[in-house]
mmCIF file of C-alpha atoms in Angstrom:
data_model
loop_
_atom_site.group_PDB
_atom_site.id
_atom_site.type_symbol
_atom_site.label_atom_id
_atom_site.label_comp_id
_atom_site.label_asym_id
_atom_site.label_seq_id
_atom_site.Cartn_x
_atom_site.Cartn_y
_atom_site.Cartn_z
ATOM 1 C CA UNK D 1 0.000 0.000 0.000
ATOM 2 C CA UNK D 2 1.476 3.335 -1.164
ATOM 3 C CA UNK D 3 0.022 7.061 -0.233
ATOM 4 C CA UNK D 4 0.017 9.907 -2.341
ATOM 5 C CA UNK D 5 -1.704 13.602 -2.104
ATOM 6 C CA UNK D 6 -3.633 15.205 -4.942
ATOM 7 C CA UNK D 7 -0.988 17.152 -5.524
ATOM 8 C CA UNK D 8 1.389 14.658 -6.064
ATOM 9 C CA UNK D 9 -0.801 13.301 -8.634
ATOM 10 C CA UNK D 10 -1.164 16.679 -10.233
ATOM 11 C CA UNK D 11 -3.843 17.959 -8.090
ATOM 12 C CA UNK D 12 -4.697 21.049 -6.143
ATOM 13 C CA UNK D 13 -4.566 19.843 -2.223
ATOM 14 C CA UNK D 14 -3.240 17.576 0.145
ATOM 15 C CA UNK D 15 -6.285 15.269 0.109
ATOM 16 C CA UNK D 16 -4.416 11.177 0.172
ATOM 17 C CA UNK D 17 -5.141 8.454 -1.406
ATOM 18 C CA UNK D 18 -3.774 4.656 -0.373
ATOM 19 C CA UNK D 19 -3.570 2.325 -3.275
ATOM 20 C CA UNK D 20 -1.711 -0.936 -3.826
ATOM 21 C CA UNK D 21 -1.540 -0.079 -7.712
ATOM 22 C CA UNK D 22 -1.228 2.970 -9.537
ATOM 23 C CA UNK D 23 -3.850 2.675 -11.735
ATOM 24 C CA UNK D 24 -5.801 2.388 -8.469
ATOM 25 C CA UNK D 25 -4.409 5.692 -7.513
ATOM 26 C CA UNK D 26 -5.028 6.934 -10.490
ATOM 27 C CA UNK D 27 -8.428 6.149 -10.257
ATOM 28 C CA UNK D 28 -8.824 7.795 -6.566
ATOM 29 C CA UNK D 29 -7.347 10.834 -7.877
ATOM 30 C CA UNK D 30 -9.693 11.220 -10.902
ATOM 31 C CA UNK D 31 -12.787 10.734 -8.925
ATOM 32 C CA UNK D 32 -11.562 13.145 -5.963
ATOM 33 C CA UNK D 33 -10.581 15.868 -8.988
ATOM 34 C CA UNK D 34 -14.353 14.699 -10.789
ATOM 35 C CA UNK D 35 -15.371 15.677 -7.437
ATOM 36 C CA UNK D 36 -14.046 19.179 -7.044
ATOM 37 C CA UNK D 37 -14.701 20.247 -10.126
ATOM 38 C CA UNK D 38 -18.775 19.353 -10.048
ATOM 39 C CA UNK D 39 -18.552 21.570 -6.552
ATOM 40 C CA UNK D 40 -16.543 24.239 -7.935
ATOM 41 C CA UNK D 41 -13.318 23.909 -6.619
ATOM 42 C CA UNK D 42 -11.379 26.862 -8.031
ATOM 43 C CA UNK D 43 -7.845 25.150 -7.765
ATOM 44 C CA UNK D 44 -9.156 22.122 -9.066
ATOM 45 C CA UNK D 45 -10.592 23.221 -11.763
ATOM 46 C CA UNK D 46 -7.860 25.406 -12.830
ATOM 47 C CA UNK D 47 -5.954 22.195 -12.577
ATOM 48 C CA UNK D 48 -8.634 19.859 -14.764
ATOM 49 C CA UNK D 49 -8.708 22.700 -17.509
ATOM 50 C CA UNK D 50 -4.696 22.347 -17.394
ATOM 51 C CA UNK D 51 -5.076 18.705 -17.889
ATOM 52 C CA UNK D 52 -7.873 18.618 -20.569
ATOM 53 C CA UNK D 53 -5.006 21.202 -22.596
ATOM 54 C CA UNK D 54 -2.316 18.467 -22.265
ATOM 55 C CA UNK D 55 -4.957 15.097 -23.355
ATOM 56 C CA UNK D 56 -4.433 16.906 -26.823
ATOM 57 C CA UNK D 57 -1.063 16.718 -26.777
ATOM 58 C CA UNK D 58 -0.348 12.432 -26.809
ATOM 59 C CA UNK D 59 3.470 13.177 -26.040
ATOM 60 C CA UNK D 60 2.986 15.486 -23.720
ATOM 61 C CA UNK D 61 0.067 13.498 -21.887
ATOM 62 C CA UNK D 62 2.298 10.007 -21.876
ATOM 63 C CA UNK D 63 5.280 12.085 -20.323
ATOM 64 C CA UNK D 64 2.842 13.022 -17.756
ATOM 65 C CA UNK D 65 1.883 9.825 -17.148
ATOM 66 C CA UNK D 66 4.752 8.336 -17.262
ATOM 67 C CA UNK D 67 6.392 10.741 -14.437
ATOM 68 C CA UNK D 68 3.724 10.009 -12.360
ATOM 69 C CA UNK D 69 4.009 6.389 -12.443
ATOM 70 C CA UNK D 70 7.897 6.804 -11.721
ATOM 71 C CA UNK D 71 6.550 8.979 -8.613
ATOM 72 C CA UNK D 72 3.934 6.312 -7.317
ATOM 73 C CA UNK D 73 7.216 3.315 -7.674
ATOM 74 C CA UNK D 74 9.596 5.564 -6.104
ATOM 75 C CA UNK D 75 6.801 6.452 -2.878
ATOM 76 C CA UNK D 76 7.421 4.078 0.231
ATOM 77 C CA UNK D 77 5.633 1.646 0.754
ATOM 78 C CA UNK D 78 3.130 2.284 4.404
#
């Protein structure tokens, strides 16, 4: 089990998430920033509008992606 905060993931806040995975982290972190950004969140959804720029760009979405992975199997294990 490995713990993570929103912004870690890209996010806005401290909020954590414990996953075993990453794409179960990843998961967490989409429906926390889903979430936010149907109740407004101002830094959230300045940080969703961020991320819906960088899904058009594949490269630049797999880099992201890939650095976070490399952040989730570097993170300690609890």
């Amino acid at each position: 089990m490995k713990t993570m905060t929103c912004k870690q993931l890209g996010g806005a806040c401290d909020e954590e998430f414990k996953a075993e995975t990453f794409d179960e982290m990843a998961e967490l972190s989409r429906a926390h920033g889903m979430k936010m950004f149907s109740e407004g969140d101002k830094a959230h959804v300045t940080v969703i509008e961020e991320m819906i720029k960088l899904m058009t760009d594949p490269g630049g979405m797999q880099k992201w992606v890939e650095n976070k992975k490399a952040l989730f199997a570097a993170a300690p294990e609890d």
